[in-house]
PDB file of C-alpha atoms in Angstrom:
ATOM      1  CA  GLU A   1       0.026  -0.047  -0.008  1.00  0.00           C
ATOM      2  CA  ILE A   2       1.365   3.502  -1.111  1.00  0.00           C
ATOM      3  CA  PHE A   3       0.117   6.589   0.658  1.00  0.00           C
ATOM      4  CA  VAL A   4       0.556   9.881  -1.189  1.00  0.00           C
ATOM      5  CA  HIS A   5       0.412  13.186   0.803  1.00  0.00           C
ATOM      6  CA  TYR A   6      -0.319  16.245  -1.421  1.00  0.00           C
ATOM      7  CA  PRO A   7       0.550  19.715  -0.439  1.00  0.00           C
ATOM      8  CA  ASP A   8      -2.424  21.244   1.546  1.00  0.00           C
ATOM      9  CA  THR A   9      -2.049  24.914   0.711  1.00  0.00           C
ATOM     10  CA  PRO A  10      -1.104  26.862  -2.538  1.00  0.00           C
ATOM     11  CA  GLU A  11       2.338  27.922  -0.889  1.00  0.00           C
ATOM     12  CA  LYS A  12       3.334  24.390  -0.374  1.00  0.00           C
ATOM     13  CA  GLN A  13       2.261  23.420  -3.733  1.00  0.00           C
ATOM     14  CA  GLU A  14       4.459  26.235  -5.234  1.00  0.00           C
ATOM     15  CA  GLN A  15       7.331  24.929  -3.120  1.00  0.00           C
ATOM     16  CA  LEU A  16       6.863  21.433  -4.443  1.00  0.00           C
ATOM     17  CA  ASP A  17       6.664  22.647  -7.959  1.00  0.00           C
ATOM     18  CA  ALA A  18       9.835  24.675  -7.606  1.00  0.00           C
ATOM     19  CA  ARG A  19      11.647  21.581  -6.093  1.00  0.00           C
ATOM     20  CA  VAL A  20      10.336  19.343  -8.966  1.00  0.00           C
ATOM     21  CA  ALA A  21      11.555  21.847 -11.598  1.00  0.00           C
ATOM     22  CA  GLN A  22      14.977  22.215  -9.969  1.00  0.00           C
ATOM     23  CA  PHE A  23      15.426  18.477  -9.804  1.00  0.00           C
ATOM     24  CA  HIS A  24      14.295  18.227 -13.522  1.00  0.00           C
ATOM     25  CA  ALA A  25      16.754  20.878 -14.574  1.00  0.00           C
ATOM     26  CA  GLU A  26      19.642  19.195 -12.820  1.00  0.00           C
ATOM     27  CA  TYR A  27      18.762  15.921 -14.148  1.00  0.00           C
ATOM     28  CA  VAL A  28      18.727  17.286 -17.702  1.00  0.00           C
ATOM     29  CA  ALA A  29      21.879  19.212 -17.189  1.00  0.00           C
ATOM     30  CA  GLN A  30      23.567  16.004 -15.915  1.00  0.00           C
ATOM     31  CA  TYR A  31      22.375  13.921 -18.741  1.00  0.00           C
ATOM     32  CA  ILE A  32      23.462  16.312 -21.398  1.00  0.00           C
ATOM     33  CA  ASP A  33      26.925  16.636 -19.639  1.00  0.00           C
ATOM     34  CA  HIS A  34      27.474  12.878 -19.897  1.00  0.00           C
ATOM     35  CA  LEU A  35      26.636  12.808 -23.691  1.00  0.00           C
ATOM     36  CA  LYS A  36      29.433  11.651 -25.831  1.00  0.00           C
ATOM     37  CA  CYS A  37      29.454  14.645 -28.228  1.00  0.00           C
ATOM     38  CA  PRO A  38      31.526  17.926 -28.635  1.00  0.00           C
ATOM     39  CA  MET A  39      30.660  20.642 -26.092  1.00  0.00           C
ATOM     40  CA  GLU A  40      29.494  23.005 -28.919  1.00  0.00           C
ATOM     41  CA  GLN A  41      26.993  20.328 -29.710  1.00  0.00           C
ATOM     42  CA  LYS A  42      25.792  20.215 -25.979  1.00  0.00           C
ATOM     43  CA  LEU A  43      25.588  23.883 -26.046  1.00  0.00           C
ATOM     44  CA  LYS A  44      23.447  24.011 -29.088  1.00  0.00           C
ATOM     45  CA  LEU A  45      21.183  21.295 -27.515  1.00  0.00           C
ATOM     46  CA  ILE A  46      20.730  23.403 -24.318  1.00  0.00           C
ATOM     47  CA  ASP A  47      20.045  26.442 -26.451  1.00  0.00           C
ATOM     48  CA  ALA A  48      17.223  24.495 -28.293  1.00  0.00           C
ATOM     49  CA  ILE A  49      15.787  23.372 -24.974  1.00  0.00           C
ATOM     50  CA  ALA A  50      15.814  26.846 -23.675  1.00  0.00           C
ATOM     51  CA  GLN A  51      14.170  28.239 -26.853  1.00  0.00           C
ATOM     52  CA  THR A  52      11.481  25.471 -26.647  1.00  0.00           C
ATOM     53  CA  VAL A  53      10.694  26.349 -23.046  1.00  0.00           C
ATOM     54  CA  ARG A  54      10.501  30.196 -24.025  1.00  0.00           C
ATOM     55  CA  ASN A  55       8.158  29.453 -26.804  1.00  0.00           C
ATOM     56  CA  ASN A  56       5.912  27.374 -25.037  1.00  0.00           C
ATOM     57  CA  ASN A  57       5.719  29.696 -21.884  1.00  0.00           C
ATOM     58  CA  SER A  58       4.906  32.631 -24.278  1.00  0.00           C
ATOM     59  CA  ALA A  59       2.264  30.487 -25.808  1.00  0.00           C
ATOM     60  CA  GLY A  60       0.712  29.872 -22.493  1.00  0.00           C
ATOM     61  CA  GLU A  61       1.531  26.200 -22.243  1.00  0.00           C
ATOM     62  CA  THR A  62       2.139  24.666 -18.775  1.00  0.00           C
ATOM     63  CA  SER A  63       4.289  21.647 -19.881  1.00  0.00           C
ATOM     64  CA  THR A  64       7.024  20.947 -22.279  1.00  0.00           C
ATOM     65  CA  ARG A  65       7.606  17.907 -24.342  1.00  0.00           C
ATOM     66  CA  LEU A  66      10.718  17.579 -26.418  1.00  0.00           C
TER      67      LEU A  66
END
């Protein structure tokens, strides 16, 4: 049996959202860092991800799929 406790206030939900976003960003950065490709290619990938996030945020989307 698994019990899940969700945040009970909007402030706690915001804190959880921020922690999940931080974890995700760190995971993606680590993943890219370990790719076996030149640094220039890694930087282009990071730029492409950042551009996708900016475009999705300006379009009002709440999630990003790459």
